JSON list of C-alpha atoms in Angstrom, two decimals:
[
{"chain": "A", "resi": 1, "resn": "GLY", "atom": "CA", "xyz": [66.52, 72.02, 83.45]},
{"chain": "A", "resi": 2, "resn": "ASP", "atom": "CA", "xyz": [67.48, 75.49, 82.20]},
{"chain": "A", "resi": 3, "resn": "GLU", "atom": "CA", "xyz": [63.94, 76.81, 82.67]},
{"chain": "A", "resi": 4, "resn": "ASN", "atom": "CA", "xyz": [63.88, 75.76, 86.32]},
{"chain": "A", "resi": 5, "resn": "ARG", "atom": "CA", "xyz": [67.27, 77.35, 86.91]},
{"chain": "A", "resi": 6, "resn": "MET", "atom": "CA", "xyz": [66.25, 80.64, 85.33]},
{"chain": "A", "resi": 7, "resn": "MET", "atom": "CA", "xyz": [63.07, 80.78, 87.41]},
{"chain": "A", "resi": 8, "resn": "LYS", "atom": "CA", "xyz": [65.23, 81.00, 90.52]},
{"chain": "A", "resi": 9, "resn": "ARG", "atom": "CA", "xyz": [67.06, 84.13, 89.42]},
{"chain": "A", "resi": 10, "resn": "VAL", "atom": "CA", "xyz": [65.91, 87.69, 89.83]},
{"chain": "A", "resi": 11, "resn": "ALA", "atom": "CA", "xyz": [67.78, 90.91, 89.19]},
{"chain": "A", "resi": 12, "resn": "ILE", "atom": "CA", "xyz": [66.42, 94.43, 89.59]},
{"chain": "A", "resi": 13, "resn": "SER", "atom": "CA", "xyz": [67.91, 97.57, 88.15]},
{"chain": "A", "resi": 14, "resn": "PRO", "atom": "CA", "xyz": [68.10, 100.98, 89.84]},
{"chain": "A", "resi": 15, "resn": "GLY", "atom": "CA", "xyz": [64.94, 103.04, 89.47]},
{"chain": "A", "resi": 16, "resn": "SER", "atom": "CA", "xyz": [62.98, 100.19, 87.93]},
{"chain": "A", "resi": 17, "resn": "GLY", "atom": "CA", "xyz": [59.92, 100.98, 90.09]},
{"chain": "A", "resi": 18, "resn": "LYS", "atom": "CA", "xyz": [59.27, 97.31, 90.67]},
{"chain": "A", "resi": 19, "resn": "GLY", "atom": "CA", "xyz": [60.81, 97.01, 94.15]},
{"chain": "A", "resi": 20, "resn": "ASN", "atom": "CA", "xyz": [57.52, 96.91, 96.06]},
{"chain": "A", "resi": 21, "resn": "ILE", "atom": "CA", "xyz": [55.97, 94.36, 93.73]},
{"chain": "A", "resi": 22, "resn": "LEU", "atom": "CA", "xyz": [59.07, 92.18, 93.88]},
{"chain": "A", "resi": 23, "resn": "PHE", "atom": "CA", "xyz": [59.16, 92.49, 97.68]},
{"chain": "A", "resi": 24, "resn": "LYS", "atom": "CA", "xyz": [55.60, 91.11, 97.88]},
{"chain": "A", "resi": 25, "resn": "MET", "atom": "CA", "xyz": [56.37, 88.34, 95.39]},
{"chain": "A", "resi": 26, "resn": "LEU", "atom": "CA", "xyz": [59.42, 87.20, 97.34]},
{"chain": "A", "resi": 27, "resn": "GLU", "atom": "CA", "xyz": [57.48, 87.29, 100.61]},
{"chain": "A", "resi": 28, "resn": "GLN", "atom": "CA", "xyz": [54.91, 84.98, 99.07]},
{"chain": "A", "resi": 29, "resn": "PHE", "atom": "CA", "xyz": [57.25, 82.54, 97.33]},
{"chain": "A", "resi": 30, "resn": "HIS", "atom": "CA", "xyz": [60.46, 82.58, 99.39]},
{"chain": "A", "resi": 31, "resn": "LYS", "atom": "CA", "xyz": [59.74, 79.14, 100.87]},
{"chain": "A", "resi": 32, "resn": "LYS", "atom": "CA", "xyz": [58.86, 77.63, 97.51]},
{"chain": "A", "resi": 33, "resn": "VAL", "atom": "CA", "xyz": [61.44, 78.87, 94.99]},
{"chain": "A", "resi": 34, "resn": "PRO", "atom": "CA", "xyz": [65.05, 79.77, 95.92]},
{"chain": "A", "resi": 35, "resn": "PHE", "atom": "CA", "xyz": [66.05, 83.18, 94.59]},
{"chain": "A", "resi": 36, "resn": "LEU", "atom": "CA", "xyz": [69.05, 85.43, 94.11]},
{"chain": "A", "resi": 37, "resn": "VAL", "atom": "CA", "xyz": [68.35, 89.17, 94.07]},
{"chain": "A", "resi": 38, "resn": "ILE", "atom": "CA", "xyz": [70.91, 91.83, 93.22]},
{"chain": "A", "resi": 39, "resn": "ALA", "atom": "CA", "xyz": [69.67, 95.00, 94.90]},
{"chain": "A", "resi": 40, "resn": "PRO", "atom": "CA", "xyz": [71.71, 98.09, 93.89]},
{"chain": "A", "resi": 41, "resn": "LYS", "atom": "CA", "xyz": [69.90, 100.28, 96.40]},
{"chain": "A", "resi": 42, "resn": "GLY", "atom": "CA", "xyz": [69.45, 97.65, 99.10]},
{"chain": "A", "resi": 43, "resn": "GLU", "atom": "CA", "xyz": [65.71, 97.61, 98.42]},
{"chain": "A", "resi": 44, "resn": "LEU", "atom": "CA", "xyz": [65.13, 94.09, 99.69]},
{"chain": "A", "resi": 45, "resn": "SER", "atom": "CA", "xyz": [67.67, 93.62, 102.47]},
{"chain": "A", "resi": 46, "resn": "SER", "atom": "CA", "xyz": [64.95, 94.10, 105.09]},
{"chain": "A", "resi": 47, "resn": "LEU", "atom": "CA", "xyz": [63.48, 90.75, 104.03]},
{"chain": "A", "resi": 48, "resn": "SER", "atom": "CA", "xyz": [66.12, 88.98, 106.09]},
{"chain": "A", "resi": 49, "resn": "GLN", "atom": "CA", "xyz": [64.91, 90.73, 109.24]},
{"chain": "A", "resi": 50, "resn": "LYS", "atom": "CA", "xyz": [61.49, 89.21, 108.73]},
{"chain": "A", "resi": 51, "resn": "TYR", "atom": "CA", "xyz": [62.48, 85.82, 107.33]},
{"chain": "A", "resi": 52, "resn": "LYS", "atom": "CA", "xyz": [65.47, 83.97, 108.78]},
{"chain": "A", "resi": 53, "resn": "ASP", "atom": "CA", "xyz": [65.91, 81.76, 105.71]},
{"chain": "A", "resi": 54, "resn": "ILE", "atom": "CA", "xyz": [66.95, 84.75, 103.58]},
{"chain": "A", "resi": 55, "resn": "ARG", "atom": "CA", "xyz": [70.68, 85.54, 103.45]},
{"chain": "A", "resi": 56, "resn": "VAL", "atom": "CA", "xyz": [71.97, 89.06, 102.81]},
{"chain": "A", "resi": 57, "resn": "TYR", "atom": "CA", "xyz": [75.51, 89.75, 101.61]},
{"chain": "A", "resi": 58, "resn": "ASP", "atom": "CA", "xyz": [77.17, 93.17, 101.61]},
{"chain": "A", "resi": 59, "resn": "PRO", "atom": "CA", "xyz": [80.17, 93.04, 99.23]},
{"chain": "A", "resi": 60, "resn": "THR", "atom": "CA", "xyz": [81.96, 95.75, 101.22]},
{"chain": "A", "resi": 61, "resn": "ARG", "atom": "CA", "xyz": [82.09, 93.30, 104.13]},
{"chain": "A", "resi": 62, "resn": "TYR", "atom": "CA", "xyz": [81.86, 89.76, 102.76]},
{"chain": "A", "resi": 63, "resn": "LEU", "atom": "CA", "xyz": [81.05, 88.23, 99.39]},
{"chain": "A", "resi": 64, "resn": "PRO", "atom": "CA", "xyz": [83.79, 85.84, 98.27]},
{"chain": "A", "resi": 65, "resn": "LEU", "atom": "CA", "xyz": [83.60, 85.32, 94.51]},
{"chain": "A", "resi": 66, "resn": "ASN", "atom": "CA", "xyz": [86.50, 83.47, 92.98]},
{"chain": "A", "resi": 67, "resn": "ILE", "atom": "CA", "xyz": [86.02, 83.72, 89.22]},
{"chain": "A", "resi": 68, "resn": "PHE", "atom": "CA", "xyz": [88.68, 81.05, 88.71]},
{"chain": "A", "resi": 69, "resn": "MET", "atom": "CA", "xyz": [86.68, 78.47, 90.67]},
{"chain": "A", "resi": 70, "resn": "ILE", "atom": "CA", "xyz": [85.60, 75.79, 88.19]},
{"chain": "A", "resi": 71, "resn": "PRO", "atom": "CA", "xyz": [81.85, 75.21, 88.66]},
{"chain": "A", "resi": 72, "resn": "LYS", "atom": "CA", "xyz": [80.72, 71.85, 89.98]},
{"chain": "A", "resi": 73, "resn": "ASN", "atom": "CA", "xyz": [80.20, 69.18, 87.33]},
{"chain": "A", "resi": 74, "resn": "GLN", "atom": "CA", "xyz": [82.47, 71.04, 84.90]},
{"chain": "A", "resi": 75, "resn": "THR", "atom": "CA", "xyz": [86.07, 70.52, 83.86]},
{"chain": "A", "resi": 76, "resn": "LEU", "atom": "CA", "xyz": [88.59, 73.26, 83.19]},
{"chain": "A", "resi": 77, "resn": "GLN", "atom": "CA", "xyz": [88.20, 72.63, 79.48]},
{"chain": "A", "resi": 78, "resn": "GLU", "atom": "CA", "xyz": [84.47, 73.29, 79.73]},
{"chain": "A", "resi": 79, "resn": "TYR", "atom": "CA", "xyz": [84.81, 76.38, 81.92]},
{"chain": "A", "resi": 80, "resn": "LEU", "atom": "CA", "xyz": [87.76, 78.02, 80.15]},
{"chain": "A", "resi": 81, "resn": "PRO", "atom": "CA", "xyz": [85.79, 79.73, 77.33]},
{"chain": "A", "resi": 82, "resn": "HIS", "atom": "CA", "xyz": [83.41, 81.27, 79.88]},
{"chain": "A", "resi": 83, "resn": "LEU", "atom": "CA", "xyz": [86.28, 82.50, 82.05]},
{"chain": "A", "resi": 84, "resn": "LYS", "atom": "CA", "xyz": [88.03, 84.07, 79.07]},
{"chain": "A", "resi": 85, "resn": "GLU", "atom": "CA", "xyz": [84.80, 85.83, 78.13]},
{"chain": "A", "resi": 86, "resn": "LEU", "atom": "CA", "xyz": [84.33, 87.10, 81.68]},
{"chain": "A", "resi": 87, "resn": "LEU", "atom": "CA", "xyz": [87.88, 88.47, 81.91]},
{"chain": "A", "resi": 88, "resn": "THR", "atom": "CA", "xyz": [87.47, 90.10, 78.50]},
{"chain": "A", "resi": 89, "resn": "ILE", "atom": "CA", "xyz": [84.47, 91.95, 79.95]},
{"chain": "A", "resi": 90, "resn": "LEU", "atom": "CA", "xyz": [86.05, 92.81, 83.31]},
{"chain": "A", "resi": 91, "resn": "LEU", "atom": "CA", "xyz": [89.35, 93.98, 81.83]},
{"chain": "A", "resi": 92, "resn": "GLU", "atom": "CA", "xyz": [87.80, 95.61, 78.73]},
{"chain": "A", "resi": 93, "resn": "LEU", "atom": "CA", "xyz": [89.97, 93.68, 76.28]},
{"chain": "A", "resi": 94, "resn": "ASP", "atom": "CA", "xyz": [87.77, 93.72, 73.18]},
{"chain": "A", "resi": 95, "resn": "GLU", "atom": "CA", "xyz": [89.85, 96.37, 71.42]},
{"chain": "A", "resi": 96, "resn": "SER", "atom": "CA", "xyz": [93.23, 94.80, 72.20]},
{"chain": "A", "resi": 97, "resn": "PRO", "atom": "CA", "xyz": [93.91, 91.40, 70.57]},
{"chain": "A", "resi": 98, "resn": "SER", "atom": "CA", "xyz": [97.43, 91.34, 72.06]},
{"chain": "A", "resi": 99, "resn": "ALA", "atom": "CA", "xyz": [96.12, 91.92, 75.58]},
{"chain": "A", "resi": 100, "resn": "LYS", "atom": "CA", "xyz": [93.51, 89.18, 75.06]},
{"chain": "A", "resi": 101, "resn": "SER", "atom": "CA", "xyz": [96.30, 86.82, 74.00]},
{"chain": "A", "resi": 102, "resn": "PHE", "atom": "CA", "xyz": [98.34, 87.64, 77.10]},
{"chain": "A", "resi": 103, "resn": "VAL", "atom": "CA", "xyz": [95.34, 87.04, 79.34]},
{"chain": "A", "resi": 104, "resn": "SER", "atom": "CA", "xyz": [94.45, 83.77, 77.61]},
{"chain": "A", "resi": 105, "resn": "ASP", "atom": "CA", "xyz": [98.01, 82.46, 77.99]},
{"chain": "A", "resi": 106, "resn": "ALA", "atom": "CA", "xyz": [98.21, 83.60, 81.61]},
{"chain": "A", "resi": 107, "resn": "ILE", "atom": "CA", "xyz": [94.93, 81.88, 82.50]},
{"chain": "A", "resi": 108, "resn": "LYS", "atom": "CA", "xyz": [96.21, 78.52, 81.26]},
{"chain": "A", "resi": 109, "resn": "LYS", "atom": "CA", "xyz": [99.62, 78.99, 82.89]},
{"chain": "A", "resi": 110, "resn": "THR", "atom": "CA", "xyz": [98.05, 79.85, 86.25]},
{"chain": "A", "resi": 111, "resn": "TYR", "atom": "CA", "xyz": [95.92, 76.72, 86.24]},
{"chain": "A", "resi": 112, "resn": "TYR", "atom": "CA", "xyz": [98.86, 74.54, 85.18]},
{"chain": "A", "resi": 113, "resn": "LEU", "atom": "CA", "xyz": [101.07, 76.06, 87.89]},
{"chain": "A", "resi": 114, "resn": "HIS", "atom": "CA", "xyz": [98.44, 75.00, 90.40]},
{"chain": "A", "resi": 115, "resn": "ASN", "atom": "CA", "xyz": [98.35, 71.41, 89.17]},
{"chain": "A", "resi": 116, "resn": "TYR", "atom": "CA", "xyz": [95.27, 71.61, 86.95]},
{"chain": "A", "resi": 117, "resn": "THR", "atom": "CA", "xyz": [94.89, 69.91, 83.57]},
{"chain": "A", "resi": 118, "resn": "MET", "atom": "CA", "xyz": [92.18, 70.52, 80.99]},
{"chain": "A", "resi": 119, "resn": "GLN", "atom": "CA", "xyz": [90.20, 67.60, 82.44]},
{"chain": "A", "resi": 120, "resn": "SER", "atom": "CA", "xyz": [90.52, 68.76, 86.06]},
{"chain": "A", "resi": 121, "resn": "THR", "atom": "CA", "xyz": [87.68, 69.84, 88.31]},
{"chain": "A", "resi": 122, "resn": "TRP", "atom": "CA", "xyz": [88.25, 72.48, 91.01]},
{"chain": "A", "resi": 123, "resn": "GLU", "atom": "CA", "xyz": [89.00, 69.83, 93.64]},
{"chain": "A", "resi": 124, "resn": "ASN", "atom": "CA", "xyz": [91.74, 68.23, 91.51]},
{"chain": "A", "resi": 125, "resn": "GLY", "atom": "CA", "xyz": [94.26, 71.05, 91.85]},
{"chain": "A", "resi": 126, "resn": "LYS", "atom": "CA", "xyz": [95.46, 73.70, 94.27]},
{"chain": "A", "resi": 127, "resn": "PRO", "atom": "CA", "xyz": [92.90, 76.54, 94.49]},
{"chain": "A", "resi": 128, "resn": "PHE", "atom": "CA", "xyz": [94.10, 80.06, 93.70]},
{"chain": "A", "resi": 129, "resn": "SER", "atom": "CA", "xyz": [92.70, 83.57, 93.37]},
{"chain": "A", "resi": 130, "resn": "ILE", "atom": "CA", "xyz": [92.89, 86.54, 91.01]},
{"chain": "A", "resi": 131, "resn": "ARG", "atom": "CA", "xyz": [96.02, 87.81, 92.78]},
{"chain": "A", "resi": 132, "resn": "ASP", "atom": "CA", "xyz": [97.89, 84.66, 91.70]},
{"chain": "A", "resi": 133, "resn": "PHE", "atom": "CA", "xyz": [96.65, 85.18, 88.15]},
{"chain": "A", "resi": 134, "resn": "ALA", "atom": "CA", "xyz": [97.86, 88.80, 88.18]},
{"chain": "A", "resi": 135, "resn": "LEU", "atom": "CA", "xyz": [101.39, 87.69, 89.03]},
{"chain": "A", "resi": 136, "resn": "VAL", "atom": "CA", "xyz": [101.42, 85.14, 86.20]},
{"chain": "A", "resi": 137, "resn": "LEU", "atom": "CA", "xyz": [100.00, 87.70, 83.76]},
{"chain": "A", "resi": 138, "resn": "GLU", "atom": "CA", "xyz": [102.78, 90.15, 84.65]},
{"chain": "A", "resi": 139, "resn": "GLU", "atom": "CA", "xyz": [105.43, 87.47, 84.07]},
{"chain": "A", "resi": 140, "resn": "THR", "atom": "CA", "xyz": [103.78, 86.42, 80.80]},
{"chain": "A", "resi": 141, "resn": "ILE", "atom": "CA", "xyz": [104.01, 89.96, 79.46]},
{"chain": "A", "resi": 142, "resn": "LYS", "atom": "CA", "xyz": [107.63, 90.35, 80.60]},
{"chain": "A", "resi": 143, "resn": "GLN", "atom": "CA", "xyz": [108.65, 87.12, 78.84]},
{"chain": "A", "resi": 144, "resn": "SER", "atom": "CA", "xyz": [106.94, 88.02, 75.56]},
{"chain": "A", "resi": 145, "resn": "GLN", "atom": "CA", "xyz": [108.81, 88.96, 72.35]},
{"chain": "A", "resi": 146, "resn": "TYR", "atom": "CA", "xyz": [107.58, 92.55, 72.36]},
{"chain": "A", "resi": 147, "resn": "ALA", "atom": "CA", "xyz": [109.99, 95.49, 72.64]},
{"chain": "A", "resi": 148, "resn": "LYS", "atom": "CA", "xyz": [110.63, 96.81, 76.14]},
{"chain": "A", "resi": 149, "resn": "ASN", "atom": "CA", "xyz": [108.52, 99.95, 75.72]},
{"chain": "A", "resi": 150, "resn": "GLU", "atom": "CA", "xyz": [105.60, 97.90, 74.37]},
{"chain": "A", "resi": 151, "resn": "LYS", "atom": "CA", "xyz": [105.86, 95.51, 77.30]},
{"chain": "A", "resi": 152, "resn": "ASN", "atom": "CA", "xyz": [105.80, 98.44, 79.70]},
{"chain": "A", "resi": 153, "resn": "ASN", "atom": "CA", "xyz": [102.69, 99.80, 78.00]},
{"chain": "A", "resi": 154, "resn": "PHE", "atom": "CA", "xyz": [100.92, 96.44, 78.29]},
{"chain": "A", "resi": 155, "resn": "LEU", "atom": "CA", "xyz": [101.97, 96.12, 81.94]},
{"chain": "A", "resi": 156, "resn": "GLN", "atom": "CA", "xyz": [100.61, 99.56, 82.75]},
{"chain": "A", "resi": 157, "resn": "ILE", "atom": "CA", "xyz": [97.32, 98.86, 81.01]},
{"chain": "A", "resi": 158, "resn": "MET", "atom": "CA", "xyz": [96.83, 95.49, 82.70]},
{"chain": "A", "resi": 159, "resn": "ASN", "atom": "CA", "xyz": [97.86, 96.80, 86.12]},
{"chain": "A", "resi": 160, "resn": "ASN", "atom": "CA", "xyz": [95.36, 99.64, 85.83]},
{"chain": "A", "resi": 161, "resn": "ARG", "atom": "CA", "xyz": [92.54, 97.35, 84.77]},
{"chain": "A", "resi": 162, "resn": "LEU", "atom": "CA", "xyz": [93.30, 94.68, 87.34]},
{"chain": "A", "resi": 163, "resn": "SER", "atom": "CA", "xyz": [93.73, 97.17, 90.17]},
{"chain": "A", "resi": 164, "resn": "ASN", "atom": "CA", "xyz": [90.00, 97.52, 90.80]},
{"chain": "A", "resi": 165, "resn": "CYS", "atom": "CA", "xyz": [89.63, 93.76, 91.16]},
{"chain": "A", "resi": 166, "resn": "LEU", "atom": "CA", "xyz": [92.72, 93.44, 93.34]},
{"chain": "A", "resi": 167, "resn": "ASP", "atom": "CA", "xyz": [91.59, 96.29, 95.59]},
{"chain": "A", "resi": 168, "resn": "LEU", "atom": "CA", "xyz": [88.31, 94.49, 96.28]},
{"chain": "A", "resi": 169, "resn": "SER", "atom": "CA", "xyz": [89.86, 91.88, 98.57]},
{"chain": "A", "resi": 170, "resn": "SER", "atom": "CA", "xyz": [86.51, 91.17, 100.25]},
{"chain": "A", "resi": 171, "resn": "VAL", "atom": "CA", "xyz": [85.12, 90.02, 96.90]},
{"chain": "A", "resi": 172, "resn": "PHE", "atom": "CA", "xyz": [87.73, 88.79, 94.44]},
{"chain": "A", "resi": 173, "resn": "ASP", "atom": "CA", "xyz": [90.73, 87.65, 96.45]},
{"chain": "A", "resi": 174, "resn": "ASP", "atom": "CA", "xyz": [89.35, 84.77, 98.48]},
{"chain": "A", "resi": 175, "resn": "VAL", "atom": "CA", "xyz": [90.65, 81.36, 97.41]},
{"chain": "A", "resi": 176, "resn": "HIS", "atom": "CA", "xyz": [87.92, 79.41, 99.19]},
{"chain": "A", "resi": 177, "resn": "CYS", "atom": "CA", "xyz": [84.45, 80.62, 98.35]},
{"chain": "A", "resi": 178, "resn": "MET", "atom": "CA", "xyz": [80.95, 79.56, 97.40]},
{"chain": "A", "resi": 179, "resn": "ASP", "atom": "CA", "xyz": [80.18, 77.90, 94.12]},
{"chain": "A", "resi": 180, "resn": "ILE", "atom": "CA", "xyz": [77.58, 79.88, 92.17]},
{"chain": "A", "resi": 181, "resn": "GLU", "atom": "CA", "xyz": [75.15, 76.95, 92.45]},
{"chain": "A", "resi": 182, "resn": "GLU", "atom": "CA", "xyz": [75.53, 77.04, 96.22]},
{"chain": "A", "resi": 183, "resn": "LEU", "atom": "CA", "xyz": [74.78, 80.76, 96.14]},
{"chain": "A", "resi": 184, "resn": "LEU", "atom": "CA", "xyz": [71.66, 80.04, 94.11]},
{"chain": "A", "resi": 185, "resn": "SER", "atom": "CA", "xyz": [70.51, 77.16, 96.31]},
{"chain": "A", "resi": 186, "resn": "LYS", "atom": "CA", "xyz": [69.24, 79.41, 99.12]},
{"chain": "A", "resi": 187, "resn": "ASN", "atom": "CA", "xyz": [67.27, 82.63, 99.21]},
{"chain": "A", "resi": 188, "resn": "THR", "atom": "CA", "xyz": [69.89, 85.35, 98.82]},
{"chain": "A", "resi": 189, "resn": "VAL", "atom": "CA", "xyz": [69.97, 89.13, 98.53]},
{"chain": "A", "resi": 190, "resn": "ILE", "atom": "CA", "xyz": [73.14, 90.94, 97.41]},
{"chain": "A", "resi": 191, "resn": "ASP", "atom": "CA", "xyz": [72.81, 94.35, 99.07]},
{"chain": "A", "resi": 192, "resn": "LEU", "atom": "CA", "xyz": [74.81, 96.96, 97.12]},
{"chain": "A", "resi": 193, "resn": "LYS", "atom": "CA", "xyz": [73.60, 100.13, 98.84]},
{"chain": "A", "resi": 194, "resn": "ASN", "atom": "CA", "xyz": [76.96, 100.69, 100.59]},
{"chain": "A", "resi": 195, "resn": "THR", "atom": "CA", "xyz": [79.04, 99.59, 97.63]},
{"chain": "A", "resi": 196, "resn": "PRO", "atom": "CA", "xyz": [81.12, 102.17, 95.73]},
{"chain": "A", "resi": 197, "resn": "LYS", "atom": "CA", "xyz": [80.11, 102.59, 92.10]},
{"chain": "A", "resi": 198, "resn": "GLU", "atom": "CA", "xyz": [83.14, 100.91, 90.48]},
{"chain": "A", "resi": 199, "resn": "MET", "atom": "CA", "xyz": [82.93, 97.99, 92.90]},
{"chain": "A", "resi": 200, "resn": "MET", "atom": "CA", "xyz": [79.18, 97.71, 92.29]},
{"chain": "A", "resi": 201, "resn": "ILE", "atom": "CA", "xyz": [79.68, 97.51, 88.53]},
{"chain": "A", "resi": 202, "resn": "LEU", "atom": "CA", "xyz": [82.31, 94.77, 88.87]},
{"chain": "A", "resi": 203, "resn": "VAL", "atom": "CA", "xyz": [80.23, 92.74, 91.32]},
{"chain": "A", "resi": 204, "resn": "MET", "atom": "CA", "xyz": [77.12, 92.97, 89.15]},
{"chain": "A", "resi": 205, "resn": "LYS", "atom": "CA", "xyz": [79.06, 91.99, 86.01]},
{"chain": "A", "resi": 206, "resn": "VAL", "atom": "CA", "xyz": [80.52, 88.93, 87.72]},
{"chain": "A", "resi": 207, "resn": "LEU", "atom": "CA", "xyz": [77.28, 87.82, 89.38]},
{"chain": "A", "resi": 208, "resn": "LEU", "atom": "CA", "xyz": [75.17, 88.21, 86.26]},
{"chain": "A", "resi": 209, "resn": "PHE", "atom": "CA", "xyz": [77.77, 86.46, 84.13]},
{"chain": "A", "resi": 210, "resn": "LEU", "atom": "CA", "xyz": [78.08, 83.50, 86.51]},
{"chain": "A", "resi": 211, "resn": "VAL", "atom": "CA", "xyz": [74.32, 83.20, 86.86]},
{"chain": "A", "resi": 212, "resn": "ILE", "atom": "CA", "xyz": [73.59, 82.99, 83.13]},
{"chain": "A", "resi": 213, "resn": "GLN", "atom": "CA", "xyz": [76.66, 81.06, 81.93]}
]
């Protein structure tokens, strides 16, 4: 149930002062309750040196998160509202209804171009990544009814906001990746100590969103 799922999830914030306590807790319970820890300062990465069943991922090297991957046991129709909400957060679209409309249209077009229908699961179509979505979004804006200068403004805004995601090829541009439930099924630490600030913020936003949705 939801309570059991939430018990498996742990996130710590920088300077929380709870690292040592959490370290001891995870040492005690790591064989009983699977956990996911997001460690901004790498506080808990040393656990994996002591316990072989604990995985550590460094996003600067490897952490494939495809936000377009439809979670297991969900259809596109069920996942679509969550994905739109996530992209609204990542691309900071709250103050731009037109940009939100472009993104919403481009999401649907990208799935349809890759042989997905509203009732599809991830395995039913041809997997794609955020780079494919970016190309469709650009074409969606160009084909809109807005004046040329307005289109150029939208393109510049979207390119700027997508650039951080597109630059993080080790995180966001992998077509084949782990489902969030697979990530949660084993003891896992996301070590962010070597991660640049902007990349850290994006990774934390995506992980926390996927965990609670």
